[in-house]
Coordinates of C-alpha atoms and ligand atoms in Angstrom, one line a residue:
Chain F
M1 CA -14.1 -26.5 33.9
V2 CA -12.6 -28.3 30.2
L3 CA -16.6 -27.5 29.2
E4 CA -15.8 -24.0 30.6
I5 CA -12.7 -23.4 28.3
I6 CA -14.4 -24.9 25.6
Q7 CA -18.0 -22.4 26.5
L8 CA -15.6 -19.4 26.9
T9 CA -13.4 -20.6 23.5
V10 CA -16.8 -20.4 21.8
Y11 CA -18.0 -17.5 22.9
G12 CA -14.0 -15.8 22.2
I13 CA -14.6 -17.4 18.3
V14 CA -18.4 -15.2 17.8
L15 CA -16.5 -11.8 19.7
G16 CA -13.5 -11.9 18.2
S17 CA -14.3 -12.7 14.1
I18 CA -17.0 -9.1 15.2
I19 CA -13.6 -7.6 16.2
S20 CA -11.3 -9.1 13.2
L21 CA -13.8 -7.5 11.0
G22 CA -12.9 -3.7 13.2
A23 CA -9.5 -4.2 13.0
I24 CA -8.8 -5.2 8.7
G25 CA -10.5 -2.5 7.7
L26 CA -8.6 -0.5 10.6
S27 CA -5.3 -2.2 9.2
L28 CA -6.1 -1.8 5.6
L29 CA -6.4 2.1 6.2
Y30 CA -3.2 2.6 8.5
G31 CA -1.3 0.4 5.5
I32 CA -3.0 2.6 2.7
L33 CA -3.5 5.7 4.9
R34 CA -0.4 5.3 7.8
F35 CA -3.4 6.8 10.6
A36 CA -5.1 5.2 13.0
H37 CA -8.3 6.4 11.9
F38 CA -9.6 6.4 15.9
A39 CA -13.6 6.9 14.3
H40 CA -13.4 3.5 13.1
G41 CA -15.4 2.0 15.8
D42 CA -18.0 5.2 15.7
V43 CA -18.2 4.1 11.9
M44 CA -19.7 0.5 13.2
T45 CA -21.9 2.0 16.0
V46 CA -23.6 4.7 12.2
G47 CA -23.8 1.1 10.5
A48 CA -25.5 -0.2 13.4
Y49 CA -28.1 1.9 14.1
L50 CA -28.7 2.9 10.6
A51 CA -29.6 -1.3 9.6
L52 CA -31.6 -0.9 13.4
A53 CA -33.4 1.7 11.6
G54 CA -33.9 0.0 8.0
V55 CA -36.4 -3.0 10.7
T56 CA -38.0 -1.2 12.8
G57 CA -38.2 2.4 10.5
L58 CA -39.2 -0.1 7.3
G59 CA -40.4 -2.8 9.2
L60 CA -37.1 -4.6 6.2
P61 CA -35.7 -8.3 7.4
I62 CA -32.4 -8.0 9.3
W63 CA -30.3 -9.0 5.3
A64 CA -31.6 -6.2 3.4
A65 CA -31.6 -3.6 6.4
S66 CA -27.9 -4.8 6.2
A67 CA -27.2 -4.4 2.6
L68 CA -29.0 -1.1 2.7
A69 CA -27.0 -0.3 6.6
V70 CA -23.0 -0.7 4.1
G71 CA -24.1 0.9 1.3
G72 CA -25.3 4.1 3.8
G73 CA -22.4 3.8 6.4
V74 CA -19.4 3.1 2.9
G75 CA -21.2 6.3 1.8
L76 CA -21.1 8.8 4.9
A77 CA -17.0 7.5 5.1
V78 CA -15.9 8.3 1.4
L79 CA -18.0 11.2 1.9
I80 CA -16.0 11.9 5.4
D81 CA -13.2 11.7 4.3
Q82 CA -13.8 13.3 0.8
T83 CA -14.4 16.7 2.1
L84 CA -12.0 16.7 6.2
Y85 CA -9.4 13.6 5.1
R86 CA -8.5 14.2 1.8
R87 CA -7.4 18.6 2.5
L88 CA -5.4 17.2 5.6
R89 CA -3.0 13.8 3.9
R90 CA 0.1 16.8 3.2
T91 CA 0.0 17.3 6.3
A92 CA 1.3 15.3 9.4
P93 CA 0.1 12.8 10.5
V94 CA -1.4 13.4 14.1
I95 CA -2.8 16.3 12.7
L96 CA -5.1 13.3 11.1
L97 CA -5.6 11.3 13.3
I98 CA -7.1 14.3 16.2
A99 CA -9.5 15.1 13.5
S100 CA -11.3 11.5 13.6
V101 CA -10.9 11.3 17.6
G102 CA -13.5 14.4 16.8
I103 CA -15.0 12.6 14.0
A104 CA -15.9 9.6 15.9
L105 CA -17.5 12.3 19.2
I106 CA -20.0 14.1 16.1
L107 CA -20.9 9.8 14.9
R108 CA -20.9 9.4 18.3
S109 CA -23.0 12.3 18.9
L110 CA -25.5 12.3 15.7
V111 CA -27.0 8.5 17.0
Q112 CA -27.8 9.0 20.1
F113 CA -29.1 12.9 18.7
V114 CA -31.8 10.9 16.4
W115 CA -31.6 7.4 18.8
G116 CA -31.4 8.5 21.9
P117 CA -28.9 7.6 24.6
D118 CA -31.2 4.3 25.9
T119 CA -30.2 0.4 24.9
Q120 CA -31.7 -1.1 22.2
V121 CA -32.3 -4.8 19.6
Y122 CA -33.9 -5.8 16.4
T123 CA -35.7 -8.0 17.6
Q124 CA -37.6 -9.0 20.7
E125 CA -38.4 -12.3 20.0
L126 CA -36.1 -14.5 22.3
Q127 CA -33.2 -16.3 21.3
M128 CA -33.1 -19.9 22.3
P129 CA -29.4 -21.4 22.0
V130 CA -28.6 -24.1 20.2
R131 CA -26.2 -27.2 22.6
L132 CA -24.3 -29.3 21.0
L133 CA -21.8 -31.4 23.1
G134 CA -22.6 -29.2 26.3
I135 CA -21.9 -26.2 24.4
R136 CA -24.6 -23.5 24.4
L137 CA -24.5 -21.4 21.0
K138 CA -27.5 -19.1 19.8
P139 CA -28.0 -18.9 15.8
T140 CA -27.5 -15.1 16.2
Q141 CA -23.9 -16.2 16.9
L142 CA -23.9 -18.7 14.3
Q143 CA -25.1 -16.3 11.8
I144 CA -22.3 -14.1 12.7
V145 CA -19.3 -16.4 12.4
A146 CA -20.8 -17.1 9.5
G147 CA -20.8 -14.1 8.1
A148 CA -17.5 -13.2 9.4
V149 CA -16.3 -15.8 7.2
I150 CA -17.5 -15.6 4.2
L151 CA -16.6 -11.5 4.9
V152 CA -13.3 -13.0 5.2
V153 CA -13.5 -14.9 2.2
I154 CA -15.2 -12.2 0.0
L155 CA -11.5 -10.1 0.7
H156 CA -9.3 -12.5 0.1
L157 CA -10.6 -13.1 -2.9
F158 CA -10.6 -9.4 -4.2
L159 CA -7.1 -8.5 -2.2
T160 CA -5.8 -11.5 -4.4
R161 CA -7.3 -11.6 -8.1
T162 CA -9.0 -8.4 -8.5
R163 CA -6.8 -5.8 -10.4
T164 CA -8.2 -3.0 -7.4
G165 CA -6.8 -5.5 -4.7
K166 CA -3.8 -5.8 -6.3
A167 CA -3.5 -1.8 -7.0
M168 CA -4.2 -2.0 -2.9
R169 CA -1.9 -4.3 -1.7
A170 CA 1.0 -1.9 -3.9
M171 CA -0.1 0.7 -2.5
A172 CA 1.1 -0.3 0.8
D173 CA 3.2 -1.7 0.2
N174 CA 5.4 1.0 -1.8
P175 CA 4.0 4.4 -2.0
E176 CA 6.3 5.2 -3.9
L177 CA 6.2 2.6 -7.0
A178 CA 2.8 2.0 -6.7
R179 CA 2.5 6.3 -8.3
I180 CA 5.2 5.4 -10.8
V181 CA 3.6 1.4 -12.4
G182 CA 0.5 4.0 -12.8
I183 CA -2.0 3.6 -10.0
D184 CA -4.1 5.9 -8.7
T185 CA -3.7 6.6 -5.4
E186 CA -6.5 8.8 -4.5
L187 CA -8.7 6.2 -6.0
V188 CA -7.0 3.4 -3.8
V189 CA -8.0 5.1 -1.3
V190 CA -11.1 5.3 -1.8
W191 CA -11.9 2.4 -2.3
T192 CA -10.1 1.3 1.1
W193 CA -13.2 3.8 2.4
V194 CA -15.2 1.4 0.9
I195 CA -13.5 -1.7 1.9
G196 CA -13.2 -1.0 5.5
A197 CA -17.0 1.4 6.6
A198 CA -18.6 -2.1 4.7
L199 CA -16.7 -4.7 6.7
A200 CA -17.2 -1.9 9.9
V201 CA -20.9 -1.5 9.9
A202 CA -21.2 -5.6 9.8
A203 CA -19.1 -5.1 12.3
G204 CA -21.1 -2.9 14.7
I205 CA -24.3 -5.2 13.6
F206 CA -23.0 -8.3 14.1
L207 CA -22.3 -6.1 17.7
G208 CA -25.8 -5.3 17.8
M209 CA -27.4 -8.9 17.1
D210 CA -24.5 -10.1 19.8
T211 CA -25.2 -7.6 22.4
R212 CA -27.2 -4.8 22.2
L213 CA -27.0 -1.2 20.5
Q214 CA -25.8 1.7 22.5
P215 CA -24.6 4.8 20.9
T216 CA -21.1 4.2 23.0
M217 CA -20.8 0.3 21.8
G218 CA -18.3 1.5 19.0
W219 CA -16.4 3.2 20.9
H220 CA -16.0 0.2 23.6
I221 CA -15.0 -1.6 21.4
L222 CA -12.6 0.6 19.7
L223 CA -9.4 -0.3 22.4
P224 CA -9.9 -4.3 21.6
V225 CA -10.3 -3.3 17.9
F226 CA -6.7 -1.9 17.7
A227 CA -5.3 -4.4 20.1
A228 CA -6.2 -6.9 17.4
A229 CA -4.8 -4.4 15.1
I230 CA -1.3 -4.1 16.7
L231 CA -1.3 -7.5 17.3
G232 CA -1.5 -8.6 13.7
G233 CA 0.8 -6.3 12.5
I234 CA -0.9 -2.9 12.0
G235 CA -1.1 -2.6 8.2
K236 CA -1.3 -6.3 7.6
P237 CA -5.8 -7.1 7.4
Y238 CA -4.4 -11.2 8.0
G239 CA -2.8 -10.4 10.7
A240 CA -5.7 -8.1 12.1
I241 CA -7.7 -11.8 11.6
V242 CA -5.4 -13.3 14.4
G243 CA -5.6 -10.5 16.7
G244 CA -8.7 -10.3 16.6
M245 CA -9.0 -13.7 17.4
V246 CA -6.3 -13.5 20.1
V247 CA -8.0 -11.0 21.5
G248 CA -11.7 -12.4 21.6
I249 CA -10.3 -15.5 22.9
A250 CA -8.3 -13.1 25.9
S251 CA -10.8 -11.9 26.6
E252 CA -13.7 -14.2 27.3
L253 CA -11.2 -16.5 28.6
S254 CA -10.0 -13.7 32.1
T255 CA -13.6 -14.7 33.5
M256 CA -12.5 -17.1 34.7
V257 CA -10.4 -15.4 36.9
F258 CA -11.3 -11.1 36.7
P259 CA -14.5 -9.9 36.6
P260 CA -16.4 -9.5 32.7
V261 CA -15.8 -5.7 33.3
Y262 CA -12.2 -6.6 32.7
K263 CA -12.2 -7.7 28.9
P264 CA -11.3 -5.1 27.2
A265 CA -7.8 -4.6 29.8
V266 CA -7.6 -7.7 29.4
A267 CA -7.3 -6.3 25.7
F268 CA -5.4 -3.6 26.7
A269 CA -2.1 -5.7 28.4
L270 CA -2.1 -7.4 25.1
M271 CA -1.1 -4.7 23.6
V272 CA 0.6 -3.0 25.8
V273 CA 2.7 -6.4 26.0
M274 CA 2.8 -7.0 22.2
L275 CA 4.1 -2.6 21.6
L276 CA 7.2 -3.7 24.0
V277 CA 8.2 -6.6 22.7
R278 CA 7.7 -6.7 19.3
P279 CA 5.7 -4.3 17.8
T280 CA 5.4 -5.2 14.3
G281 CA 3.0 -7.2 15.5
L282 CA 2.7 -11.5 15.4
F283 CA 4.1 -12.0 12.2
G284 CA 6.8 -9.0 12.1
A285 CA 10.5 -9.8 12.3
P286 CA 11.6 -9.3 16.8
R287 CA 13.1 -5.9 17.7
Chain P
M1 CA 12.7 16.3 -31.9
S2 CA 14.4 13.6 -28.5
L3 CA 12.6 11.4 -27.3
L4 CA 13.1 13.3 -23.6
S5 CA 14.6 16.3 -22.8
M6 CA 15.2 18.4 -19.3
T7 CA 16.3 21.7 -20.7
R8 CA 17.3 23.8 -17.4
L9 CA 16.2 22.0 -14.8
R10 CA 15.6 23.3 -11.4
G11 CA 14.3 21.9 -8.1
G12 CA 14.4 19.9 -4.9
Y13 CA 12.6 19.0 -2.0
G14 CA 11.7 21.6 -0.4
G15 CA 15.0 23.1 0.9
A16 CA 17.8 24.2 -1.3
D17 CA 18.0 23.5 -4.9
I18 CA 19.0 19.7 -6.3
L19 CA 18.7 20.5 -9.2
N20 CA 20.6 24.0 -10.2
G21 CA 19.5 23.6 -13.9
I22 CA 20.5 20.6 -15.5
D23 CA 19.9 20.0 -19.6
L24 CA 19.4 16.0 -20.4
R25 CA 18.0 14.9 -23.3
V26 CA 18.0 10.9 -24.7
E27 CA 17.4 10.5 -28.2
A28 CA 14.9 7.7 -29.6
G29 CA 17.0 4.0 -29.0
E30 CA 19.4 5.8 -27.6
I31 CA 21.5 4.4 -24.8
V32 CA 22.7 7.5 -22.2
V33 CA 24.3 6.6 -18.9
V34 CA 24.7 9.3 -16.6
V35 CA 27.4 9.5 -14.3
G36 CA 28.7 11.5 -10.5
P37 CA 30.1 11.4 -7.5
N38 CA 27.5 11.0 -4.9
G39 CA 25.2 13.2 -3.5
A40 CA 25.9 15.4 -7.5
G41 CA 21.3 15.0 -7.8
K42 CA 21.2 11.9 -10.1
S43 CA 18.8 10.0 -8.8
T44 CA 17.3 13.5 -8.2
A45 CA 17.0 13.9 -11.7
M46 CA 15.6 10.9 -13.0
K47 CA 12.8 11.4 -9.9
A48 CA 11.9 14.9 -11.7
V49 CA 11.7 12.9 -14.7
F50 CA 8.4 11.0 -12.7
G51 CA 6.8 14.3 -10.6
L52 CA 8.4 12.6 -7.7
V53 CA 10.2 16.7 -7.4
D54 CA 9.4 19.7 -6.6
I55 CA 10.7 21.5 -10.1
R56 CA 10.8 24.8 -9.7
E57 CA 12.0 26.3 -13.5
G58 CA 12.5 24.7 -16.3
R59 CA 11.2 22.0 -18.9
L60 CA 10.3 18.1 -19.6
V61 CA 9.7 17.1 -22.6
F62 CA 8.3 13.9 -23.8
D63 CA 7.7 13.3 -27.3
G64 CA 6.7 15.8 -27.6
V65 CA 4.4 16.8 -24.8
D66 CA 5.2 19.1 -21.7
I67 CA 5.6 16.9 -18.2
T68 CA 7.1 19.1 -16.5
R69 CA 4.2 19.9 -14.2
L70 CA 2.7 15.8 -14.6
R71 CA 1.2 13.4 -12.0
S72 CA 3.2 10.0 -11.9
D73 CA 1.1 8.1 -11.9
R74 CA 0.8 9.8 -15.8
L75 CA 3.6 9.1 -16.9
A76 CA 3.2 5.3 -16.8
R77 CA 0.6 6.0 -19.5
L78 CA 2.8 7.8 -21.9
G79 CA 5.8 4.7 -22.3
I80 CA 8.3 5.9 -19.0
S81 CA 9.5 3.4 -17.0
Y82 CA 10.8 4.2 -14.5
V83 CA 13.2 1.6 -12.3
P84 CA 14.7 3.5 -9.6
Q85 CA 17.8 3.6 -6.7
E86 CA 16.2 1.8 -3.3
S87 CA 12.7 0.0 -2.7
N88 CA 12.2 -0.6 -6.7
V89 CA 10.3 -4.2 -6.6
F90 CA 6.9 -4.8 -4.5
A91 CA 8.8 -6.3 -1.2
S92 CA 5.3 -8.4 0.5
M93 CA 4.4 -9.5 -4.1
T94 CA 5.4 -12.8 -5.3
V95 CA 7.3 -11.8 -8.8
H96 CA 4.3 -12.7 -11.0
E97 CA 2.2 -10.5 -8.7
N98 CA 5.7 -7.3 -9.1
L99 CA 5.0 -8.4 -13.3
E100 CA 1.6 -7.5 -13.1
M101 CA 2.2 -4.6 -11.7
G102 CA 4.4 -3.7 -14.1
A103 CA 1.5 -4.4 -16.9
F104 CA -1.5 -2.3 -14.3
I105 CA -1.9 0.0 -16.9
R106 CA -2.1 -2.3 -19.6
R107 CA -6.1 -3.2 -20.6
D108 CA -4.4 -5.6 -23.4
D109 CA -3.4 -9.3 -22.9
F110 CA 0.2 -8.7 -22.2
S111 CA 0.8 -12.2 -21.9
G112 CA 3.9 -12.7 -24.5
Q113 CA 5.4 -9.9 -22.4
L114 CA 5.6 -11.9 -20.4
A115 CA 6.4 -15.2 -21.5
R116 CA 9.1 -12.5 -23.3
V117 CA 10.5 -10.8 -20.0
Y118 CA 10.8 -14.9 -18.2
D119 CA 13.1 -16.0 -21.5
I120 CA 15.0 -12.8 -20.8
F121 CA 15.2 -13.6 -16.6
P122 CA 14.8 -17.6 -16.9
P123 CA 16.2 -17.4 -12.8
L124 CA 12.9 -16.0 -12.3
K125 CA 10.6 -18.1 -13.7
E126 CA 11.7 -20.3 -11.1
K127 CA 11.1 -17.9 -8.3
R128 CA 7.6 -16.5 -9.8
A129 CA 6.2 -17.8 -6.6
S130 CA 8.2 -16.3 -4.4
R131 CA 7.6 -12.8 -2.6
A132 CA 10.2 -10.4 -4.1
G133 CA 11.2 -9.4 -0.8
S134 CA 12.7 -13.4 0.1
L135 CA 14.8 -12.7 -3.3
S136 CA 18.8 -12.4 -3.1
G137 CA 19.6 -8.4 -4.6
G138 CA 20.8 -10.0 -8.2
Q139 CA 17.5 -11.7 -8.2
R140 CA 15.1 -8.2 -6.9
Q141 CA 17.0 -7.1 -9.4
M142 CA 16.0 -8.3 -12.2
V143 CA 12.1 -8.0 -10.5
A144 CA 12.1 -4.8 -10.8
I145 CA 13.9 -4.3 -14.7
A146 CA 11.0 -7.9 -15.5
R147 CA 8.5 -5.5 -13.4
A148 CA 9.9 -1.9 -15.7
L149 CA 9.9 -3.7 -19.3
M150 CA 6.4 -5.4 -19.3
L151 CA 4.8 -2.3 -19.7
E152 CA 7.1 -2.6 -23.2
P153 CA 7.7 0.8 -22.8
R154 CA 9.5 3.1 -24.8
L155 CA 11.5 4.5 -22.5
L156 CA 13.4 3.2 -20.2
L157 CA 14.8 4.8 -16.6
L158 CA 17.2 3.1 -14.5
D159 CA 18.7 4.0 -11.7
E160 CA 22.3 2.2 -10.7
P161 CA 20.8 -1.1 -11.4
T162 CA 24.0 -2.7 -10.6
A163 CA 24.5 -1.4 -7.2
G164 CA 25.4 -4.5 -4.3
L165 CA 25.4 -6.9 -6.8
S166 CA 28.4 -9.2 -8.0
P167 CA 30.8 -8.4 -10.8
A168 CA 29.5 -11.3 -12.5
F169 CA 26.0 -10.4 -12.0
T170 CA 27.0 -6.6 -13.0
E171 CA 27.9 -8.2 -16.3
L172 CA 25.2 -10.0 -17.2
I173 CA 23.3 -6.4 -16.2
F174 CA 24.7 -4.8 -18.6
E175 CA 24.3 -7.4 -21.4
K176 CA 20.9 -7.1 -20.5
I177 CA 20.4 -3.9 -20.6
V178 CA 22.5 -3.8 -24.2
E179 CA 19.9 -6.4 -25.2
I180 CA 16.8 -4.5 -23.8
N181 CA 18.6 -1.7 -25.9
A182 CA 18.6 -3.9 -29.2
G183 CA 15.1 -4.5 -29.0
G184 CA 14.0 -0.9 -29.6
T185 CA 13.6 -0.1 -26.4
S186 CA 15.6 3.4 -25.1
I187 CA 17.2 3.8 -21.5
L188 CA 18.1 6.4 -19.5
M189 CA 20.1 5.5 -17.0
V190 CA 22.7 6.3 -13.9
E191 CA 25.3 4.2 -12.7
Q192 CA 27.9 4.0 -10.8
N193 CA 30.2 1.1 -12.0
A194 CA 31.0 4.2 -14.7
K195 CA 34.1 2.8 -17.3
Q196 CA 31.8 -0.1 -18.1
A197 CA 28.4 1.4 -18.6
L198 CA 30.1 4.4 -19.8
G199 CA 31.3 2.0 -22.8
L200 CA 28.2 0.5 -24.2
A201 CA 26.8 4.2 -24.2
H202 CA 25.9 6.3 -26.6
R203 CA 26.6 8.7 -24.8
G204 CA 26.9 10.4 -22.0
Y205 CA 26.4 13.1 -19.0
V206 CA 28.6 13.5 -15.8
L207 CA 26.8 15.8 -13.2
T208 CA 27.7 17.7 -9.8
L209 CA 26.5 19.8 -8.4
G210 CA 23.4 19.1 -9.8
A211 CA 24.9 21.4 -13.0
N212 CA 25.7 19.4 -16.1
R213 CA 29.8 19.0 -16.3
Y214 CA 30.6 16.8 -19.1
E215 CA 28.8 15.9 -21.8
D216 CA 30.2 14.0 -25.7
T217 CA 29.3 10.2 -26.6
G218 CA 30.5 7.5 -24.2
A219 CA 34.2 6.8 -25.9
N220 CA 34.8 10.3 -25.4
L221 CA 33.9 10.4 -22.1
L222 CA 36.3 7.1 -21.5
A223 CA 38.7 9.0 -23.6
N224 CA 38.7 12.2 -21.4
R225 CA 41.6 12.9 -19.1
E226 CA 39.6 14.3 -16.3
V227 CA 37.2 12.7 -16.5
A228 CA 39.9 9.8 -16.1
E229 CA 40.6 11.4 -12.9
M230 CA 36.7 12.1 -11.2
F231 CA 35.2 9.4 -11.4
L232 CA 37.0 6.3 -13.4
G233 CA 39.3 5.8 -10.6
G234 CA 43.1 7.4 -12.1
Ligands
LIG301 N1 14.0 12.8 -0.8 C1 15.0 12.8 -0.1 N2 14.4 14.3 0.5 C2 15.4 16.1 0.3 N3 17.0 15.8 -0.1 C3 17.2 14.6 -0.3 C4 15.9 13.4 -0.7 N4 16.7 12.6 -1.8 C5 18.0 13.0 -2.9 N5 18.2 14.7 -1.2 C6 19.2 14.5 -1.4 O1 19.3 15.0 -2.2 C7 20.4 15.7 -2.6 C8 20.9 14.7 -4.5 O2 20.4 13.4 -3.8 P1 21.1 12.3 -5.1 O3 20.5 11.4 -4.4 O4 19.7 13.3 -6.5 O5 22.5 12.2 -5.2 P2 22.5 11.0 -6.0 O6 23.8 11.4 -6.8 O7 21.4 9.6 -6.4 O8 23.4 10.3 -5.3 P3 23.8 8.2 -5.0 O9 24.8 8.7 -6.5 O10 24.9 8.4 -3.4 O11 23.1 8.0 -5.1 C9 21.6 14.7 -1.3 O12 22.3 15.6 -0.6 C10 20.8 14.3 -0.4 O13 20.7 14.2 0.6
LIG302 MG1 21.2 7.8 -6.6

């Protein structure tokens, strides 16, 4: 029983790492642009498949394919922003939201068109789980958690030590004052897409490593990602990390009671309860 | 040539005009104070300088450069700093980071100015690692002014820097403003404490309904009976 809880918690941390990376980007984008980016999950999908193209098409090792996928995903996100979202920034936020739903559908269809609807994997090699004090863990799962930790540390250094990172925090805090001190806010927007998309691509690849690739993979994880961002207080990237862990661990632990198909329902329930009780998130002021 | 001149400015926030042909100017080295009833458009006039208002007619010139339709993030580069009336600090960032953001466009070494600003406002030095949002109103106002000074601006716009502060804090802020002006920075300031503010101003304006009502030296405005009845509590 105790061992099972620990085992599921460990799986929850793996899932939570993936969710967190997606939620950080969603939260950053919300903080800067004040809109919920519904295509974020499908950016994850595109990233995962771009890496697959690198692995199977070009025969690259996964890390090199990942770097390539990050570049591709970032380029795609900036392109979509500059050609579509940018024109809609002065309109009502709901229009941006609907536009992003449209983009989500387009990206998913494109992936399905290019790579087909069937599930695929990065490698056919069988993963031998390592055993540690009775806990089973696949090497890829260790890589996922380590990768997420490294990315979060890099993000933290970026936000607290660099000029652009501070400008990003300033703009999320007070956009008008940011302009007053001379920050080029359009440039900050582009940087936000770069960071948000890079983290989404990483999350997509990790999801593909942990399970399988499927054109709907990103769409299906979007709900837990949103739940994590809201739990952490939307607009707060650090909160999104905690939110991701809570959602990941709660989802895995729920399988002790409910069948695994209800995992997304757990995320949804957490999100609804949070919105009702404390809409500003775990670290926000209570209503 | 004036440092800043606002000529027959008309505009607002998309609806009816808030500014109805306002004229303002600041000469180099001056403290200019703007007073007027609530809703007169004082803050709107300040925002207009920073490109935050739709200007329909009129002209804004800073040091010979037409800034009428300049993007707000360009103004700092010309040497103008602005402390808005509300939300004038980055609440989630530390005092130190707020000051750094004030120097955002500076590519030179600004450690000297940082030390000078901490000298002007010693309490900020102790609070340098605190989040600006956690400070008292008076300290927040200090952060806002200190942030604006990091640019070593030629012109400083202050919108009600003493609003909501205790008399002692108000006195202190006014002292600092005179000190900053003595250091060579021209100041355009909106104030509710009309008596004190006009007392230290070189010139002043009384605005009503988005247009000039009176314009004179600070001393003359204080002596003007009509102005006294309108704004100085008789
Ligand atoms: N962002 C805005 N959008 C629309 N209308 C606004 C906005 N800001 C101010 N107004 C309106 O413009 C008018 C002038 O406001 P402004 O803030 O310039 O007055 P003020 O003289 O600074 O007043 P106070 O002494 O209260 O600060 C008011 O009628 C106000 O309701
Ligand atoms: Mg005002």
